[in-house]
Amino acid sequence: MSRLTIPATIDAAPAASQPGLHAVQKQLGSVPNLFRLVAQSPALLNAYLGFSQALSGGLLDGKTRERIALAVAQVNGCDYCLAAHSYIGAHVAKLDAAEIAANRRGGSTDAKADAAVHFAVAVTEQRGRVDSASLEAVKAAGYSEAEILEIIGAVALNVLTNSVNNVAQTDVDFPAVSATA
């Protein structure tokens, strides 16, 4: 059971959060627990949705962002995010099981994406204090400085949701996945 209250419906959330939740429902067909939980703070919900939307319009493709989400969730031991991004990775980004497993191990079966995921893991584990070799490796794989900044942004966005879900122990409403499995 979640340690923080998850409004049962959109109408049970603060009025200022309801438009954002309706947008999530329109896009996803439902409103996962994470969004209803975060909706208790309209400021945080709007910040999360805005940050997520901005990154989705950036240079990194959806597959790369999902790979990063899986790797960061694994590093942070977030079962909720692992379940959500395993589902989204498979059903939306069309990542296969081998790729999802590689992402959870901090890599990728795709050579270029492997560099991005390794860099994202380094940023997460070292809290941004990556060495020059890590930065040069992602550059050598062909990522521009703008793309590298978006990788860092994707890490930050996922650390936010990992932290929220780890603190709240959010009830998982996706097919279960465990960071320890």
PDB file of C-alpha atoms in Angstrom:
ATOM      1  CA  MET A   1       0.000   0.000   0.000  1.00  0.00           C
ATOM      2  CA  SER A   2       1.306   3.396  -0.954  1.00  0.00           C
ATOM      3  CA  ARG A   3       2.696   5.465   1.926  1.00  0.00           C
ATOM      4  CA  LEU A   4       1.323   8.665   0.351  1.00  0.00           C
ATOM      5  CA  THR A   5      -2.268   9.127  -0.727  1.00  0.00           C
ATOM      6  CA  ILE A   6      -3.111   8.428  -4.357  1.00  0.00           C
ATOM      7  CA  PRO A   7      -6.375  10.137  -5.320  1.00  0.00           C
ATOM      8  CA  ALA A   8      -8.713   7.420  -6.593  1.00  0.00           C
ATOM      9  CA  THR A   9     -10.023   9.482  -9.496  1.00  0.00           C
ATOM     10  CA  ILE A  10      -9.234  12.623 -11.432  1.00  0.00           C
ATOM     11  CA  ASP A  11     -12.094  14.373  -9.650  1.00  0.00           C
ATOM     12  CA  ALA A  12     -10.550  13.518  -6.265  1.00  0.00           C
ATOM     13  CA  ALA A  13      -7.324  15.334  -7.204  1.00  0.00           C
ATOM     14  CA  PRO A  14      -6.864  19.069  -6.635  1.00  0.00           C
ATOM     15  CA  ALA A  15      -8.772  21.140  -9.192  1.00  0.00           C
ATOM     16  CA  ALA A  16      -5.558  22.695 -10.514  1.00  0.00           C
ATOM     17  CA  SER A  17      -4.238  19.198 -11.375  1.00  0.00           C
ATOM     18  CA  GLN A  18      -7.331  17.960 -13.151  1.00  0.00           C
ATOM     19  CA  PRO A  19      -6.567  19.413 -16.611  1.00  0.00           C
ATOM     20  CA  GLY A  20      -3.148  17.735 -16.585  1.00  0.00           C
ATOM     21  CA  LEU A  21      -4.654  14.428 -15.478  1.00  0.00           C
ATOM     22  CA  HIS A  22      -7.304  14.648 -18.209  1.00  0.00           C
ATOM     23  CA  ALA A  23      -4.488  15.181 -20.732  1.00  0.00           C
ATOM     24  CA  VAL A  24      -2.683  12.090 -19.412  1.00  0.00           C
ATOM     25  CA  GLN A  25      -5.906  10.084 -19.651  1.00  0.00           C
ATOM     26  CA  LYS A  26      -6.435  11.233 -23.227  1.00  0.00           C
ATOM     27  CA  GLN A  27      -2.866  10.318 -24.187  1.00  0.00           C
ATOM     28  CA  LEU A  28      -2.575   6.995 -22.323  1.00  0.00           C
ATOM     29  CA  GLY A  29      -6.181   5.873 -22.035  1.00  0.00           C
ATOM     30  CA  SER A  30      -5.852   5.767 -18.232  1.00  0.00           C
ATOM     31  CA  VAL A  31      -4.167   7.689 -15.444  1.00  0.00           C
ATOM     32  CA  PRO A  32      -1.420   5.595 -13.822  1.00  0.00           C
ATOM     33  CA  ASN A  33      -0.911   5.875 -10.075  1.00  0.00           C
ATOM     34  CA  LEU A  34       2.258   7.978 -10.438  1.00  0.00           C
ATOM     35  CA  PHE A  35       0.337  10.815 -12.090  1.00  0.00           C
ATOM     36  CA  ARG A  36      -2.511  10.775  -9.562  1.00  0.00           C
ATOM     37  CA  LEU A  37       0.015  10.694  -6.711  1.00  0.00           C
ATOM     38  CA  VAL A  38       2.034  13.614  -8.072  1.00  0.00           C
ATOM     39  CA  ALA A  39      -1.215  15.484  -8.788  1.00  0.00           C
ATOM     40  CA  GLN A  40      -1.533  16.180  -5.073  1.00  0.00           C
ATOM     41  CA  SER A  41       0.926  18.973  -5.869  1.00  0.00           C
ATOM     42  CA  PRO A  42      -0.334  20.768  -8.978  1.00  0.00           C
ATOM     43  CA  ALA A  43       3.055  22.497  -9.207  1.00  0.00           C
ATOM     44  CA  LEU A  44       4.921  19.189  -9.309  1.00  0.00           C
ATOM     45  CA  LEU A  45       2.472  17.593 -11.737  1.00  0.00           C
ATOM     46  CA  ASN A  46       2.732  20.545 -14.105  1.00  0.00           C
ATOM     47  CA  ALA A  47       6.519  20.623 -13.773  1.00  0.00           C
ATOM     48  CA  TYR A  48       6.756  16.894 -14.497  1.00  0.00           C
ATOM     49  CA  LEU A  49       4.379  17.041 -17.469  1.00  0.00           C
ATOM     50  CA  GLY A  50       6.117  20.096 -18.894  1.00  0.00           C
ATOM     51  CA  PHE A  51       9.595  18.618 -18.491  1.00  0.00           C
ATOM     52  CA  SER A  52       8.486  15.308 -19.987  1.00  0.00           C
ATOM     53  CA  GLN A  53       6.768  16.999 -22.918  1.00  0.00           C
ATOM     54  CA  ALA A  54       9.774  19.216 -23.596  1.00  0.00           C
ATOM     55  CA  LEU A  55      12.139  16.242 -23.688  1.00  0.00           C
ATOM     56  CA  SER A  56       9.780  14.271 -25.922  1.00  0.00           C
ATOM     57  CA  GLY A  57      10.114  17.075 -28.480  1.00  0.00           C
ATOM     58  CA  GLY A  58      13.893  17.076 -28.262  1.00  0.00           C
ATOM     59  CA  LEU A  59      16.623  15.351 -30.230  1.00  0.00           C
ATOM     60  CA  LEU A  60      16.600  11.979 -28.444  1.00  0.00           C
ATOM     61  CA  ASP A  61      14.122   9.465 -29.819  1.00  0.00           C
ATOM     62  CA  GLY A  62      11.570   7.665 -27.678  1.00  0.00           C
ATOM     63  CA  LYS A  63      13.521   4.402 -27.725  1.00  0.00           C
ATOM     64  CA  THR A  64      16.596   6.097 -26.282  1.00  0.00           C
ATOM     65  CA  ARG A  65      14.568   7.888 -23.611  1.00  0.00           C
ATOM     66  CA  GLU A  66      12.950   4.564 -22.601  1.00  0.00           C
ATOM     67  CA  ARG A  67      16.344   2.845 -22.506  1.00  0.00           C
ATOM     68  CA  ILE A  68      17.593   5.577 -20.172  1.00  0.00           C
ATOM     69  CA  ALA A  69      14.458   5.341 -18.013  1.00  0.00           C
ATOM     70  CA  LEU A  70      14.968   1.604 -17.568  1.00  0.00           C
ATOM     71  CA  ALA A  71      18.655   1.960 -16.698  1.00  0.00           C
ATOM     72  CA  VAL A  72      18.078   4.784 -14.217  1.00  0.00           C
ATOM     73  CA  ALA A  73      15.173   2.944 -12.552  1.00  0.00           C
ATOM     74  CA  GLN A  74      17.381  -0.119 -12.149  1.00  0.00           C
ATOM     75  CA  VAL A  75      20.224   1.920 -10.600  1.00  0.00           C
ATOM     76  CA  ASN A  76      17.744   3.581  -8.219  1.00  0.00           C
ATOM     77  CA  GLY A  77      15.917   0.350  -7.378  1.00  0.00           C
ATOM     78  CA  CYS A  78      12.518   1.741  -8.393  1.00  0.00           C
ATOM     79  CA  ASP A  79      10.161  -1.178  -8.967  1.00  0.00           C
ATOM     80  CA  TYR A  80       7.306   1.118 -10.032  1.00  0.00           C
ATOM     81  CA  CYS A  81       9.362   2.774 -12.766  1.00  0.00           C
ATOM     82  CA  LEU A  82      10.875  -0.528 -13.873  1.00  0.00           C
ATOM     83  CA  ALA A  83       7.380  -1.940 -14.301  1.00  0.00           C
ATOM     84  CA  ALA A  84       6.087   1.162 -16.079  1.00  0.00           C
ATOM     85  CA  HIS A  85       9.061   1.528 -18.428  1.00  0.00           C
ATOM     86  CA  SER A  86       9.293  -2.197 -19.143  1.00  0.00           C
ATOM     87  CA  TYR A  87       5.669  -2.014 -20.282  1.00  0.00           C
ATOM     88  CA  ILE A  88       6.101   1.267 -22.186  1.00  0.00           C
ATOM     89  CA  GLY A  89       9.418   0.106 -23.618  1.00  0.00           C
ATOM     90  CA  ALA A  90       7.850  -3.073 -24.988  1.00  0.00           C
ATOM     91  CA  HIS A  91       4.461  -1.737 -26.074  1.00  0.00           C
ATOM     92  CA  VAL A  92       5.157   1.849 -27.126  1.00  0.00           C
ATOM     93  CA  ALA A  93       8.872   2.082 -27.958  1.00  0.00           C
ATOM     94  CA  LYS A  94       8.823  -1.496 -29.308  1.00  0.00           C
ATOM     95  CA  LEU A  95      11.983  -2.566 -27.484  1.00  0.00           C
ATOM     96  CA  ASP A  96      12.430  -6.340 -27.428  1.00  0.00           C
ATOM     97  CA  ALA A  97      13.054  -8.377 -24.279  1.00  0.00           C
ATOM     98  CA  ALA A  98      16.802  -8.604 -24.936  1.00  0.00           C
ATOM     99  CA  GLU A  99      17.045  -4.823 -25.249  1.00  0.00           C
ATOM    100  CA  ILE A 100      15.054  -4.216 -22.061  1.00  0.00           C
ATOM    101  CA  ALA A 101      17.310  -6.673 -20.204  1.00  0.00           C
ATOM    102  CA  ALA A 102      20.416  -4.937 -21.601  1.00  0.00           C
ATOM    103  CA  ASN A 103      19.049  -1.542 -20.543  1.00  0.00           C
ATOM    104  CA  ARG A 104      18.475  -2.819 -17.027  1.00  0.00           C
ATOM    105  CA  ARG A 105      22.119  -3.972 -16.992  1.00  0.00           C
ATOM    106  CA  GLY A 106      23.180  -0.450 -18.012  1.00  0.00           C
ATOM    107  CA  GLY A 107      23.762  -0.993 -21.713  1.00  0.00           C
ATOM    108  CA  SER A 108      22.066  -1.598 -25.039  1.00  0.00           C
ATOM    109  CA  THR A 109      22.193  -4.079 -27.899  1.00  0.00           C
ATOM    110  CA  ASP A 110      22.477  -1.032 -30.213  1.00  0.00           C
ATOM    111  CA  ALA A 111      26.049   0.330 -30.306  1.00  0.00           C
ATOM    112  CA  LYS A 112      25.148   4.029 -30.321  1.00  0.00           C
ATOM    113  CA  ALA A 113      22.387   3.673 -27.735  1.00  0.00           C
ATOM    114  CA  ASP A 114      24.809   1.664 -25.576  1.00  0.00           C
ATOM    115  CA  ALA A 115      26.953   4.777 -25.176  1.00  0.00           C
ATOM    116  CA  ALA A 116      23.943   6.878 -24.155  1.00  0.00           C
ATOM    117  CA  VAL A 117      22.758   4.320 -21.606  1.00  0.00           C
ATOM    118  CA  HIS A 118      26.252   3.863 -20.155  1.00  0.00           C
ATOM    119  CA  PHE A 119      26.559   7.633 -19.844  1.00  0.00           C
ATOM    120  CA  ALA A 120      23.132   7.906 -18.199  1.00  0.00           C
ATOM    121  CA  VAL A 121      24.127   5.241 -15.670  1.00  0.00           C
ATOM    122  CA  ALA A 122      27.376   7.087 -14.938  1.00  0.00           C
ATOM    123  CA  VAL A 123      25.499  10.371 -14.455  1.00  0.00           C
ATOM    124  CA  THR A 124      23.049   8.630 -12.102  1.00  0.00           C
ATOM    125  CA  GLU A 125      25.592   6.696 -10.066  1.00  0.00           C
ATOM    126  CA  GLN A 126      28.076   9.573  -9.857  1.00  0.00           C
ATOM    127  CA  ARG A 127      25.417  12.277  -9.396  1.00  0.00           C
ATOM    128  CA  GLY A 128      26.695  14.149 -12.432  1.00  0.00           C
ATOM    129  CA  ARG A 129      30.360  14.025 -11.490  1.00  0.00           C
ATOM    130  CA  VAL A 130      31.344  11.903 -14.482  1.00  0.00           C
ATOM    131  CA  ASP A 131      34.951  11.650 -15.551  1.00  0.00           C
ATOM    132  CA  SER A 132      36.252  12.969 -18.856  1.00  0.00           C
ATOM    133  CA  ALA A 133      36.449   9.448 -20.315  1.00  0.00           C
ATOM    134  CA  SER A 134      32.693   8.956 -19.824  1.00  0.00           C
ATOM    135  CA  LEU A 135      31.927  12.246 -21.542  1.00  0.00           C
ATOM    136  CA  GLU A 136      34.349  11.539 -24.391  1.00  0.00           C
ATOM    137  CA  ALA A 137      32.847   8.055 -24.916  1.00  0.00           C
ATOM    138  CA  VAL A 138      29.342   9.419 -25.461  1.00  0.00           C
ATOM    139  CA  LYS A 139      30.723  12.111 -27.784  1.00  0.00           C
ATOM    140  CA  ALA A 140      32.731   9.501 -29.720  1.00  0.00           C
ATOM    141  CA  ALA A 141      29.520   7.484 -30.225  1.00  0.00           C
ATOM    142  CA  GLY A 142      28.152  10.430 -32.196  1.00  0.00           C
ATOM    143  CA  TYR A 143      26.074  12.317 -29.632  1.00  0.00           C
ATOM    144  CA  SER A 144      26.074  16.098 -29.956  1.00  0.00           C
ATOM    145  CA  GLU A 145      26.393  18.337 -26.933  1.00  0.00           C
ATOM    146  CA  ALA A 146      22.669  19.106 -27.196  1.00  0.00           C
ATOM    147  CA  GLU A 147      21.889  15.371 -27.122  1.00  0.00           C
ATOM    148  CA  ILE A 148      24.230  14.873 -24.162  1.00  0.00           C
ATOM    149  CA  LEU A 149      22.366  17.601 -22.306  1.00  0.00           C
ATOM    150  CA  GLU A 150      19.085  15.833 -23.106  1.00  0.00           C
ATOM    151  CA  ILE A 151      20.511  12.563 -21.756  1.00  0.00           C
ATOM    152  CA  ILE A 152      21.276  14.426 -18.523  1.00  0.00           C
ATOM    153  CA  GLY A 153      17.740  15.861 -18.582  1.00  0.00           C
ATOM    154  CA  ALA A 154      16.272  12.371 -19.043  1.00  0.00           C
ATOM    155  CA  VAL A 155      18.297  11.171 -16.062  1.00  0.00           C
ATOM    156  CA  ALA A 156      17.014  14.075 -13.958  1.00  0.00           C
ATOM    157  CA  LEU A 157      13.389  13.454 -14.947  1.00  0.00           C
ATOM    158  CA  ASN A 158      13.694   9.772 -14.106  1.00  0.00           C
ATOM    159  CA  VAL A 159      15.488  10.399 -10.817  1.00  0.00           C
ATOM    160  CA  LEU A 160      12.506  12.573  -9.885  1.00  0.00           C
ATOM    161  CA  THR A 161       9.955   9.841 -10.560  1.00  0.00           C
ATOM    162  CA  ASN A 162      12.173   7.161  -9.017  1.00  0.00           C
ATOM    163  CA  SER A 163      12.469   9.254  -5.856  1.00  0.00           C
ATOM    164  CA  VAL A 164       8.738   9.946  -5.662  1.00  0.00           C
ATOM    165  CA  ASN A 165       7.871   6.294  -6.135  1.00  0.00           C
ATOM    166  CA  ASN A 166      10.544   4.997  -3.777  1.00  0.00           C
ATOM    167  CA  VAL A 167       9.457   7.389  -1.017  1.00  0.00           C
ATOM    168  CA  ALA A 168       5.741   6.748  -1.567  1.00  0.00           C
ATOM    169  CA  GLN A 169       6.116   3.035  -2.275  1.00  0.00           C
ATOM    170  CA  THR A 170       3.560   3.682  -5.001  1.00  0.00           C
ATOM    171  CA  ASP A 171       1.212   0.789  -5.731  1.00  0.00           C
ATOM    172  CA  VAL A 172       2.381  -0.706  -9.029  1.00  0.00           C
ATOM    173  CA  ASP A 173      -0.378  -0.626 -11.646  1.00  0.00           C
ATOM    174  CA  PHE A 174       1.686  -2.132 -14.486  1.00  0.00           C
ATOM    175  CA  PRO A 175       2.794  -5.744 -14.856  1.00  0.00           C
ATOM    176  CA  ALA A 176       5.187  -6.200 -11.930  1.00  0.00           C
ATOM    177  CA  VAL A 177       8.950  -6.033 -12.388  1.00  0.00           C
ATOM    178  CA  SER A 178      11.473  -6.046  -9.556  1.00  0.00           C
ATOM    179  CA  ALA A 179      14.829  -4.279  -9.412  1.00  0.00           C
ATOM    180  CA  THR A 180      16.213  -7.313  -7.577  1.00  0.00           C
ATOM    181  CA  ALA A 181      15.081  -9.841 -10.192  1.00  0.00           C
TER     182      ALA A 181
END
